[in-house]
Short mmCIF file of C-alpha atoms and ligand atoms in Angstrom, two decimals:
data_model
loop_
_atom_site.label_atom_id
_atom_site.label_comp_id
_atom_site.label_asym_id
_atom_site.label_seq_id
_atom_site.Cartn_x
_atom_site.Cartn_y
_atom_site.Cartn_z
CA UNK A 1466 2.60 4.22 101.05
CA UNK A 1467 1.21 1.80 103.78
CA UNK A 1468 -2.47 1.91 104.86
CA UNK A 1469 -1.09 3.10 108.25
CA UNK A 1470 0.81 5.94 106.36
CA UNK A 1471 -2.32 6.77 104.29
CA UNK A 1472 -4.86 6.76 107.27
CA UNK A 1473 -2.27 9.21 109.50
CA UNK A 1474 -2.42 11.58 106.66
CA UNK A 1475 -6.05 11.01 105.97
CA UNK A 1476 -6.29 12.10 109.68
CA UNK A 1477 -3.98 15.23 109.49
CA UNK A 1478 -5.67 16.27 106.25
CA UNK A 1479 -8.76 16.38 107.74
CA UNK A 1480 -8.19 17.66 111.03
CA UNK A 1481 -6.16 20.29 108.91
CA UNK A 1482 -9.98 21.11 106.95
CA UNK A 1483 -11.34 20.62 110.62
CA UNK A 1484 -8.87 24.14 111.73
CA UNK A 1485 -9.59 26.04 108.75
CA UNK A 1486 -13.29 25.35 108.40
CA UNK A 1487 -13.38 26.56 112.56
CA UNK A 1488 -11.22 29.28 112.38
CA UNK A 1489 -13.51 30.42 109.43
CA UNK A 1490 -16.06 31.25 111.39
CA UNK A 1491 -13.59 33.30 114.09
CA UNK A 1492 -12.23 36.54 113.57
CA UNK A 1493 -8.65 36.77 115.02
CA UNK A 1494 -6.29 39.26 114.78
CA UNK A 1495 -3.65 37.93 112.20
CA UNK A 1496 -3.21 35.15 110.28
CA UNK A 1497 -0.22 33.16 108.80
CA UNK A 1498 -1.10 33.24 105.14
CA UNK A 1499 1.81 31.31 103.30
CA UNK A 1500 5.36 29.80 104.58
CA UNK A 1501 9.01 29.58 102.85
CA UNK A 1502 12.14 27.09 103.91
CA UNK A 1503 15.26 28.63 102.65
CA UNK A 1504 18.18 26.52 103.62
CA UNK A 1505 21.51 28.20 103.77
CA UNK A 1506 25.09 25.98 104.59
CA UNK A 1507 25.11 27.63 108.03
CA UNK A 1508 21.50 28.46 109.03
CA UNK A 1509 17.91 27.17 107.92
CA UNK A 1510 15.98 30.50 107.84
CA UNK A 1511 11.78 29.88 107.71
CA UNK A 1512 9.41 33.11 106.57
CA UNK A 1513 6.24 33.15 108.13
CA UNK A 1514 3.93 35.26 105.77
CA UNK A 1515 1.54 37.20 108.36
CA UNK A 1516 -1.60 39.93 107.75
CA UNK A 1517 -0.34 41.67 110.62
CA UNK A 1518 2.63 41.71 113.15
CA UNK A 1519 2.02 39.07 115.11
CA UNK A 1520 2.96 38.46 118.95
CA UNK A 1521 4.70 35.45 119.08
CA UNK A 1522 7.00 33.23 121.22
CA UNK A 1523 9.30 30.48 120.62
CA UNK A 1524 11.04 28.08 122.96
CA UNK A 1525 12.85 24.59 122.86
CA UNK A 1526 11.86 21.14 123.92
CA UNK A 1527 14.15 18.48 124.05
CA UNK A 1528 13.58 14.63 123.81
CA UNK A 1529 12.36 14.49 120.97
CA UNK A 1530 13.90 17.70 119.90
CA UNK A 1531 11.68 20.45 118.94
CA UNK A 1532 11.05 23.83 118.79
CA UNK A 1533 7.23 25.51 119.67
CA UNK A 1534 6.22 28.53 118.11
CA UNK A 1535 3.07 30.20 119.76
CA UNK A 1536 1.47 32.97 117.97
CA UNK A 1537 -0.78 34.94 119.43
CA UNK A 1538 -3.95 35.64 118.33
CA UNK A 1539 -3.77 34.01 115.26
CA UNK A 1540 -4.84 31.75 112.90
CA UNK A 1541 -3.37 29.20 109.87
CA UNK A 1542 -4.96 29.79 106.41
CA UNK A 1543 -2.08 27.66 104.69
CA UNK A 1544 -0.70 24.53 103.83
CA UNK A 1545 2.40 23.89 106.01
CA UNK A 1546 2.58 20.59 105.23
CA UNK A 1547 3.46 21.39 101.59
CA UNK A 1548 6.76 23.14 102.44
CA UNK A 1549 9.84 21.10 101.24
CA UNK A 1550 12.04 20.94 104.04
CA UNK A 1551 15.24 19.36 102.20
CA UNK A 1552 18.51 20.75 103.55
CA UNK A 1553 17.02 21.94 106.67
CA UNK A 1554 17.31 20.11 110.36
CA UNK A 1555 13.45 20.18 110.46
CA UNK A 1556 11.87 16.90 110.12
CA UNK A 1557 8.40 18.17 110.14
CA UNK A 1558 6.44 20.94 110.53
CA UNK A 1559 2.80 20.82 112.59
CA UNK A 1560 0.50 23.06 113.58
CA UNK A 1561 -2.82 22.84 116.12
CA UNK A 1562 -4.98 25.87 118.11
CA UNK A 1563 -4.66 26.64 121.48
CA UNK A 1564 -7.16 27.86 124.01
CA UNK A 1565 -9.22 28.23 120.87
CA UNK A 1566 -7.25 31.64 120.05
CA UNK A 1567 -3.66 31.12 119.42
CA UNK A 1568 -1.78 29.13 117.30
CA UNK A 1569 1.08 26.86 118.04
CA UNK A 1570 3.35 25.29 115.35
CA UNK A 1571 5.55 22.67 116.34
CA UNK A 1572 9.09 22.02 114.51
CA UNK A 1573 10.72 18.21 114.71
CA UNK A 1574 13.80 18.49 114.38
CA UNK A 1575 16.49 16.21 113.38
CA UNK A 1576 19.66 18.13 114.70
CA UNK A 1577 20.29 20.77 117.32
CA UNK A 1578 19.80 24.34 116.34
CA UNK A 1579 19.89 27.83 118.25
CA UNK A 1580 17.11 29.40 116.83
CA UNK A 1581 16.47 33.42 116.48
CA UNK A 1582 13.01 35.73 115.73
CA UNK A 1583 12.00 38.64 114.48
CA UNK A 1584 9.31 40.17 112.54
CA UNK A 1585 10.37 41.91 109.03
CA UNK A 1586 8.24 44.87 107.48
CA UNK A 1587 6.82 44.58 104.57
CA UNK A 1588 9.04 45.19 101.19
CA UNK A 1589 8.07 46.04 97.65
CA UNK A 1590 7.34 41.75 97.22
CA UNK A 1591 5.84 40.59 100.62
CA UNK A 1592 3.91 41.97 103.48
CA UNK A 1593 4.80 41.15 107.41
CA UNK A 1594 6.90 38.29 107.87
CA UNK A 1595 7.77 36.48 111.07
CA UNK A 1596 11.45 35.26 110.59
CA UNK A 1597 12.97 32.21 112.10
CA UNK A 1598 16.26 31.18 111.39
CA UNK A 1599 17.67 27.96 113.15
CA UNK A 1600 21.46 28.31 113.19
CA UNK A 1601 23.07 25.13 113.35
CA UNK A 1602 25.07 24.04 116.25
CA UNK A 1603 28.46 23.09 114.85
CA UNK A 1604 31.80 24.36 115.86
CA UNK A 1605 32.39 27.82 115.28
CA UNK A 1606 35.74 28.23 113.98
CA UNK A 1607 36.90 31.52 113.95
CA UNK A 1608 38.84 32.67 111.40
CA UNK A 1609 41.09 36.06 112.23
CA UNK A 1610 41.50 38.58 109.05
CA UNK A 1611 45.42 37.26 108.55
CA UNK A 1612 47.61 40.22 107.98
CA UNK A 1613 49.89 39.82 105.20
CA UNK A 1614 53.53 39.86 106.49
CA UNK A 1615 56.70 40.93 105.20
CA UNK A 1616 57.10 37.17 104.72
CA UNK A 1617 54.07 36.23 103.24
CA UNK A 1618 54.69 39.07 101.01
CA UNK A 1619 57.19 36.68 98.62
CA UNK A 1620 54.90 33.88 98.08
CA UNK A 1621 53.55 33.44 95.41
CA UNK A 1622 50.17 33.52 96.57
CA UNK A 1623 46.68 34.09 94.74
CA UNK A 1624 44.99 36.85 94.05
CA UNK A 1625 41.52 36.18 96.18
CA UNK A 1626 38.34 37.80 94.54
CA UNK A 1627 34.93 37.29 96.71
CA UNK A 1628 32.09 37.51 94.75
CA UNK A 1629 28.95 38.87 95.82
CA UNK A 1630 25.56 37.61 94.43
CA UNK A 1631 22.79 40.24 95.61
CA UNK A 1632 19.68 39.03 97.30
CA UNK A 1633 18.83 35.86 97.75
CA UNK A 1634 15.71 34.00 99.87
CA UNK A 1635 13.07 36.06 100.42
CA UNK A 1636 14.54 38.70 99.03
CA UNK A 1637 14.26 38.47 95.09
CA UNK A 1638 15.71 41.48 94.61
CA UNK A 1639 14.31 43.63 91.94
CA UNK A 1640 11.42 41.78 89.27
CA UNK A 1641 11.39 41.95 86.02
CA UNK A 1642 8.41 41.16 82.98
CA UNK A 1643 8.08 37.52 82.91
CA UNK A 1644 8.97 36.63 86.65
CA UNK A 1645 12.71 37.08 85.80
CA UNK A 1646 14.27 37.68 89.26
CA UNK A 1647 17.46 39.38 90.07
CA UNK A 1648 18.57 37.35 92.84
CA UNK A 1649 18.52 34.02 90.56
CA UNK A 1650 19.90 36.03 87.38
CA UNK A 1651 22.90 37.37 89.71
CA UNK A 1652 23.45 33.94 90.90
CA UNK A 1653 23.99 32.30 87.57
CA UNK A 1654 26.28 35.37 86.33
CA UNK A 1655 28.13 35.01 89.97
CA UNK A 1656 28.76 31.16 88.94
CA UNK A 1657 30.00 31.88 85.92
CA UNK A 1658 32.34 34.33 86.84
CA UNK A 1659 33.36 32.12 89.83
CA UNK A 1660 34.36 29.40 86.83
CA UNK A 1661 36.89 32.14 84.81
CA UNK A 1662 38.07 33.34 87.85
CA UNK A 1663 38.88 29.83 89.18
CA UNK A 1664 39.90 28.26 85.58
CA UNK A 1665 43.09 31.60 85.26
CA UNK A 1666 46.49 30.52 87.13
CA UNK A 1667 47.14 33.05 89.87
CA UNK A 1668 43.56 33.81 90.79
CA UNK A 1669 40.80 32.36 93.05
CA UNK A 1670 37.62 33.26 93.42
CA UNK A 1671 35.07 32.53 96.77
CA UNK A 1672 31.32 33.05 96.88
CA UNK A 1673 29.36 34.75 99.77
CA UNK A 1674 26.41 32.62 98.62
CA UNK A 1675 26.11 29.75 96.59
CA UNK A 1676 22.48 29.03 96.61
CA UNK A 1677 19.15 30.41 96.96
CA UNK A 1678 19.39 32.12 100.78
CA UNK A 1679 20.09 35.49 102.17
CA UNK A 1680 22.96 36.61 103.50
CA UNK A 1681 23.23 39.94 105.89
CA UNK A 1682 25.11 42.62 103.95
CA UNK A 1683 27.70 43.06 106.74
CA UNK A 1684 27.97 39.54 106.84
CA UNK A 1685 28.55 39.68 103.05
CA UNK A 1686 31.96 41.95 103.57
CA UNK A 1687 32.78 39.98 106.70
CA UNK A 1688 33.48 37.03 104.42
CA UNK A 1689 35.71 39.58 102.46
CA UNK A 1690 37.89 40.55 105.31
CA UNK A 1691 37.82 36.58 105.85
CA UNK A 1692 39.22 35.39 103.14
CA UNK A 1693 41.65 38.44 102.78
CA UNK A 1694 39.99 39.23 99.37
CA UNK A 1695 41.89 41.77 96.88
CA UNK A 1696 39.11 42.62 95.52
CA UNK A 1697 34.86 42.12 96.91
CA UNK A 1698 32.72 42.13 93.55
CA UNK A 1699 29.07 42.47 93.74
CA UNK A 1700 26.82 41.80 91.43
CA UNK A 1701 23.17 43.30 90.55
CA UNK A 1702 20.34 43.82 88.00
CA UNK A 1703 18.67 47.16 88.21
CA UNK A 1704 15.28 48.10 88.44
CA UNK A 1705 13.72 51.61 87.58
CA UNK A 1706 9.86 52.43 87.30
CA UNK A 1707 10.17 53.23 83.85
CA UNK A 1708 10.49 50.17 81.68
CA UNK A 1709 12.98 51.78 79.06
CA UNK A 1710 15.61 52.97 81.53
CA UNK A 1711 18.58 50.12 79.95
CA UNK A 1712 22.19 49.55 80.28
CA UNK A 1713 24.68 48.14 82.98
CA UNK A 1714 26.90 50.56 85.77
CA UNK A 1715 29.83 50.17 87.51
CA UNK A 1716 29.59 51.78 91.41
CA UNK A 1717 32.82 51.95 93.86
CA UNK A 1718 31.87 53.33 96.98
CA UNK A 1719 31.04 57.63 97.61
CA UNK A 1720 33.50 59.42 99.62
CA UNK A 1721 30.61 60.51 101.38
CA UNK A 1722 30.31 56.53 102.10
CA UNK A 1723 33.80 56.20 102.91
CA UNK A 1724 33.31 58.66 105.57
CA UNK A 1725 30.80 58.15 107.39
CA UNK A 1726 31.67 54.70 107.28
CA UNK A 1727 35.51 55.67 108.76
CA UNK A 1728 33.52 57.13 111.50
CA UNK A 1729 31.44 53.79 112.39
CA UNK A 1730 35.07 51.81 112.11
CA UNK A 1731 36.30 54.44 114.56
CA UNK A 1732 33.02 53.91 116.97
CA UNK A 1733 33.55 50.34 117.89
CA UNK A 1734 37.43 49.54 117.88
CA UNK A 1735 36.86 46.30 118.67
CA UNK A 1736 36.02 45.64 114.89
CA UNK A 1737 39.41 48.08 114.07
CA UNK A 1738 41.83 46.14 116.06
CA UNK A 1739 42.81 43.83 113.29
CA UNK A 1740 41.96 46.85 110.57
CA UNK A 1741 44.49 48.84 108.50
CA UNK A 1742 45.87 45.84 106.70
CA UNK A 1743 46.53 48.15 103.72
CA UNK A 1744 49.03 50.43 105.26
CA UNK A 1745 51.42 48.46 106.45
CA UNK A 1746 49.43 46.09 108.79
CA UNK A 1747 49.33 48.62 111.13
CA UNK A 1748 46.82 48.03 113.67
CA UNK A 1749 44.39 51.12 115.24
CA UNK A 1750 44.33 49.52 118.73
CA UNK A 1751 47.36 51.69 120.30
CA UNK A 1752 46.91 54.89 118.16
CA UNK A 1753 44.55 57.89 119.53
CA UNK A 1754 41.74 58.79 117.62
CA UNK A 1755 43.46 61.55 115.42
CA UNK A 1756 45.87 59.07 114.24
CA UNK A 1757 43.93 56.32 113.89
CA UNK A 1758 41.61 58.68 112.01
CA UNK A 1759 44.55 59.26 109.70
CA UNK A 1760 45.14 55.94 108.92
CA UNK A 1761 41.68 54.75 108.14
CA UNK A 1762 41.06 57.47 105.98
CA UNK A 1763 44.50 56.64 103.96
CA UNK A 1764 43.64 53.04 104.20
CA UNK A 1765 40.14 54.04 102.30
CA UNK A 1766 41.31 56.55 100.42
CA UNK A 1767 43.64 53.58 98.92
CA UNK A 1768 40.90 50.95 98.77
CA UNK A 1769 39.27 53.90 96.98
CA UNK A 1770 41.37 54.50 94.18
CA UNK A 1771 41.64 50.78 93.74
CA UNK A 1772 37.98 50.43 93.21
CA UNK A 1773 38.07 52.76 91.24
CA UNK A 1774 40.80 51.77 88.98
CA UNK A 1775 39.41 48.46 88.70
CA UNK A 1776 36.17 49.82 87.75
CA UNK A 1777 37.30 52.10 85.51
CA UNK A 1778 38.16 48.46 83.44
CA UNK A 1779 35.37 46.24 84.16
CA UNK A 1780 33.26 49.20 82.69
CA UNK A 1781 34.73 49.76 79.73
CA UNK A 1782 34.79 45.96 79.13
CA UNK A 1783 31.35 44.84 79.50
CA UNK A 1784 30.72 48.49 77.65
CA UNK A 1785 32.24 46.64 74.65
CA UNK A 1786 29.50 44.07 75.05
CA UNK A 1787 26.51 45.82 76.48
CA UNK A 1788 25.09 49.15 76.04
CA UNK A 1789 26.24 51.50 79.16
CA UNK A 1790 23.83 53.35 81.58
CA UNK A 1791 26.36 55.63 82.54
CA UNK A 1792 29.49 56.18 80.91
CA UNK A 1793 31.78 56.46 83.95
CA UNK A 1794 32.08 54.54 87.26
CA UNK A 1795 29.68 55.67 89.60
CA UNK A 1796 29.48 56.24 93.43
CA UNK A 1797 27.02 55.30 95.73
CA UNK A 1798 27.30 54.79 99.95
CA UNK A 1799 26.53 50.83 99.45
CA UNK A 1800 26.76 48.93 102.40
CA UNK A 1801 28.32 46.00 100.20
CA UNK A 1802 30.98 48.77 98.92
CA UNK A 1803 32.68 49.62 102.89
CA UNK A 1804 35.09 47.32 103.70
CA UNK A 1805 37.88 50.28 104.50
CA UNK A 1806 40.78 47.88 103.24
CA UNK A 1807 39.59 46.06 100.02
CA UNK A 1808 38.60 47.21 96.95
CA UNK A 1809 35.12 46.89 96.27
CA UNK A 1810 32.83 47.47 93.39
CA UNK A 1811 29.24 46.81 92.42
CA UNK A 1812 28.15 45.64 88.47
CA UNK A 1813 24.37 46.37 87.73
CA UNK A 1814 24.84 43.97 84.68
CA UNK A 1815 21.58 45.40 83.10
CA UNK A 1816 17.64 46.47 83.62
CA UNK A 1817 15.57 43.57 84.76
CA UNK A 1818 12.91 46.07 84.57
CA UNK A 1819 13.60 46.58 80.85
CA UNK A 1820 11.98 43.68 78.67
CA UNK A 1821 14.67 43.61 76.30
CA UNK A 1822 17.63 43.65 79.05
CA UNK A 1823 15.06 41.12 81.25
CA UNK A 1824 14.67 38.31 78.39
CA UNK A 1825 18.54 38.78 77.73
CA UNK A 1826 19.44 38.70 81.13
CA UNK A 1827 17.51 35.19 81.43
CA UNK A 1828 19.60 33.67 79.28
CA UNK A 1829 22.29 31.31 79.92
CA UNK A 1830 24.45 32.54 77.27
CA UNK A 1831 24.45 36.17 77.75
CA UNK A 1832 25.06 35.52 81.33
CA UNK A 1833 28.00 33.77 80.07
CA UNK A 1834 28.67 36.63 77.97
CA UNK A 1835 28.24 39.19 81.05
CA UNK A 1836 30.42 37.19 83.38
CA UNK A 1837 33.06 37.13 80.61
CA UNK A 1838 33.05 40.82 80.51
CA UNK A 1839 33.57 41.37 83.81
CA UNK A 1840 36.29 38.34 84.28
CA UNK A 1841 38.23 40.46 81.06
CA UNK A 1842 38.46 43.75 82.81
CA UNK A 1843 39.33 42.54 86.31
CA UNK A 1844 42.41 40.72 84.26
CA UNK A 1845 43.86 43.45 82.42
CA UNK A 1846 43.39 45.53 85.87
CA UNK A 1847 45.26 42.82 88.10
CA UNK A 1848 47.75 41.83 85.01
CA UNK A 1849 48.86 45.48 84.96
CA UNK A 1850 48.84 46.23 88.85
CA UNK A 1851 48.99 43.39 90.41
CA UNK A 1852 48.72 42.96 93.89
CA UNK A 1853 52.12 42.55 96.20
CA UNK A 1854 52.87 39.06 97.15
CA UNK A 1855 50.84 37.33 94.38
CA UNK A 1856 51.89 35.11 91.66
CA UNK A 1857 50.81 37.55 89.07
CA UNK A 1858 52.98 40.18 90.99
CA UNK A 1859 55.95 37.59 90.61
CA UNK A 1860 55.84 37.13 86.89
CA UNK A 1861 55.11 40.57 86.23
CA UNK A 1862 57.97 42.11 87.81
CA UNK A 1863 60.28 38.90 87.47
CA UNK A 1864 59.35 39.46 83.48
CA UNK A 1865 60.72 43.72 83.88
CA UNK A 1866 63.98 42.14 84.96
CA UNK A 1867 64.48 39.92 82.71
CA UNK A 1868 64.05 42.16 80.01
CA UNK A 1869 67.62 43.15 78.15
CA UNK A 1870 68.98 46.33 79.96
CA UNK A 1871 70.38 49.06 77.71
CA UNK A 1872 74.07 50.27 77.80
CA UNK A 1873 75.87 53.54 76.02
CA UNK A 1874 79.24 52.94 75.28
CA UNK A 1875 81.75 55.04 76.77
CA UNK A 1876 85.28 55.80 76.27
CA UNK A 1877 87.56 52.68 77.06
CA UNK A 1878 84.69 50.41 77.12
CA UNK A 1879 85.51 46.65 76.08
CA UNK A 1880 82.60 44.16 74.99
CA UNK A 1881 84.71 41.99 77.18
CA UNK A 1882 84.78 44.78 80.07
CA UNK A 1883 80.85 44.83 79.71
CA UNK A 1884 80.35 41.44 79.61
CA UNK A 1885 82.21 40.91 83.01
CA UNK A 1886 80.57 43.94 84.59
CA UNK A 1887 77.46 42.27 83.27
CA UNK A 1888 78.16 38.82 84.52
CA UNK A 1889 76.76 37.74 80.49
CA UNK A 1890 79.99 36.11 78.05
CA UNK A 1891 80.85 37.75 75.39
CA UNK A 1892 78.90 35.98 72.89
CA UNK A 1893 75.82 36.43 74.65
CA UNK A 1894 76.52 40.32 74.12
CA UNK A 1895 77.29 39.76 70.35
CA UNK A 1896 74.23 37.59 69.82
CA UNK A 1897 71.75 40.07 71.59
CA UNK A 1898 73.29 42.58 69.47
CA UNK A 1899 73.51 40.96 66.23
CA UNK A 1900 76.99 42.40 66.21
CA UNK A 1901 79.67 40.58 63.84
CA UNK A 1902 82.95 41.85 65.90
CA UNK A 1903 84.14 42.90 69.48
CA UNK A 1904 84.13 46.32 68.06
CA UNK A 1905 81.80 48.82 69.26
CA UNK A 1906 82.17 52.67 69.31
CA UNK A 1907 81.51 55.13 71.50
CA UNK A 1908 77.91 56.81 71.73
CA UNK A 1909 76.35 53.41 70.43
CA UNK A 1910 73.75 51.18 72.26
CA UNK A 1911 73.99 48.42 73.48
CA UNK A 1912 71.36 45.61 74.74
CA UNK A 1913 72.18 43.67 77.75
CA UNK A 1914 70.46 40.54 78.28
CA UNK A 1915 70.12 39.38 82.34
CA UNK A 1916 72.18 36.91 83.55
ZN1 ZN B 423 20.21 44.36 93.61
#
């Protein structure tokens, strides 16, 4: 570090002491207490920790680029110049007082961002927050939910599976005894899972976040409808105020949920016009209500059973692994769970309030073990129904046909007569059969193999 450097931060260190030893001996009516950077791919979203909700304003200055956030009011009683900003468009972060009351922190920035506020209440982990989040300018591409046609129905495509790490940024999700927290334990299980699904032919899997940032739990299902996902799979570590409660649940969504959630769909057709891709990609834009009623609730009622199905197997696979907090698939009205056209279930691998289940759940190999589970049962579900259109829909019912048909022999039959019928020669028929002559008699069976 040059001299220069050195004397600049001498200067900012000191004029930093200067703030707090001044604002020490002034009583204002909140103060910022601690700060968090959480970059996400899209947005940069920076948590103001406050002691009370604080009145605030933020605006944009341009050459250099910058954003000013005044707060009311209040004073600094933390480092901001400690906060990593890696990732994130800021360059640097200041703060100074204004008309000896307020306080005004400055953001450099090194790209153009539309930046959003809001104040957050507090949650079981932090008190008041003042949110920014600094979406970045780049070209929105909008992707529309593609509905499957008749067409597309013959490829060969794969089956897409979106999986859903909980939490995330400043929300850690639930806590467990030695600062395990859910939202990096569901991560690392996500990843894992993401790897299986990737690594089987037939099957891709997407992630609604890959890193340590929140994503909005509509926005979460959004990505779903996106990417057209057969199935949305979240995952979760439970919590309970008990330490022994133990053991991991399976939840598809309540038909309670399913309801009321028809009715919201129903409320703002805007969001329905592109709907219904599960029965028959017809779209609720020209229906009336009663109808398009109908076909929602048969479109749920389908993504229903599905989850259900397919929960029905990831259960009783990780239940061959784990011990089971409940011994059937649950239902809950999860936000995560109502996406009306794509199966949708929810794993709470485990208690991260329980000790045992905690210092497990840490672990890279039973996360490994976890993920495993849950890859195993979403196979056999998908390998037995598979969806329409997909490669594992191909071999499976390409593999039915191809399996030897079975004959009775009538009166008059010929081996030769069946094996023209049949379009198969004649030896085919006698090797299939094991038979040793043309000869075969009336009432016996014969195996056919295809063509
Ligand atoms: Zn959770």
């Amino acid at each position: 570090m040059s001299t220069d450097k050195l004397n600049a931060r001498f200067l900012l260190q000191l004029a930093f002491s200067v703030m707090l030893m001044c604002s020490a001996f002034m009583t204002y009516a909140a103060s910022v207490t601690n700060a968090r950077v959480w970059p996400a791919p899209d947005h940069t979203r920076l948590v103001f920790e406050v002691t009370a909700g604080v009145e605030h304003k933020l605006f944009s200055l341009s050459n250099p680029s910058r954003l000013v956030l005044d707060m009311t009011d209040a004073k600094l009683s933390t480092d901001l110049s400690d906060l990593s900003l890696k990732g994130s468009p800021i360059k640097r972060i200041r703060a100074a007082k204004r008309n000896n009351k307020d306080l005004r922190v400055v953001l450099d920035l090194g790209r153009s961002v539309s930046p959003k506020s809001f104040l957050l209440k507090p949650n079981e982990k932090y008190g008041n927050r003042l949110v920014i989040d600094l979406f970045e300018n780049k070209a929105k591409i909008v992707t529309p939910r593609i509905v499957r046609s008749v067409d597309q129905q013959n490829q060969k495509r794969d089956i897409v599976i979106v999986i859903d790490a909980g939490h995330g940024g400043d929300d850690p999700g639930a806590l467990g005894p030695g600062s395990v927290r859910e939202k990096d334990v569901v991560l690392a299980i996500s990843k894992e899972l993401k790897v299986l699904v990737d690594r089987r032919t037939g099957m891709s899997a997407k992630m609604t976040r890959k890193g340590d940032y929140y994503v909005g739990l509509r926005q979460r299902t959004g990505l779903a409808r996106k990417q057209n996902a057969d199935l949305f799979v979240s995952i979760h570590a439970d919590a309970f105020n008990k330490p022994g409660a133990s053991g991991a649940s399976v939840y598809a969504l309540s038909k309670r949920g399913a309801t009321s959630e028809a009715a919201r769909w129903l409320a703002k057709k805007e969001n329905s016009a592109d709907l219904i891709g599960g029965v028959g990609s017809v779209s609720l834009d020209d229906k009336d209500d009663v109808l398009a009623g109908v076909l929602l609730d048969l479109s749920m009622t389908a993504s229903l059973r599905a989850s259900l199905g397919v929960g029905g197997h990831v259960l009783r696979s990780v239940g061959s692994m784990t011990r089971l907090h409940k011994k059937r698939v649950e239902q809950a009205g999860f936000v995560v769970l109502k996406s009306p056209d794509i199966p949708s279930i929810l794993v709470e691998t485990g208690f991260i309030s329980n000790p045992t289940e905690a210092s497990r759940l840490k672990t890279r190999k039973y996360q490994k073990k976890i993920a495993n589970a849950i890859f195993r049962g979403m196979d056999v579900h998908f390998k037995s129904d598979p969806p329409p259109g997909t490669l594992l829909a191909y071999k499976r019912y390409s593999n039915l046909a191809s399996l030897p048909k079975k004959y009775r022999i009538r009166s008059g039959d010929t081996l030769s007569g069946i094996a023209k019928k049949n379009q198969v020669t004649v030896s085919q028929l006698r090797k299939e059969n094991q038979l040793r002559s043309d000869r075969v008699k009336i009432g016996q069976v014969i195996r056919i193999p295809s063509s």
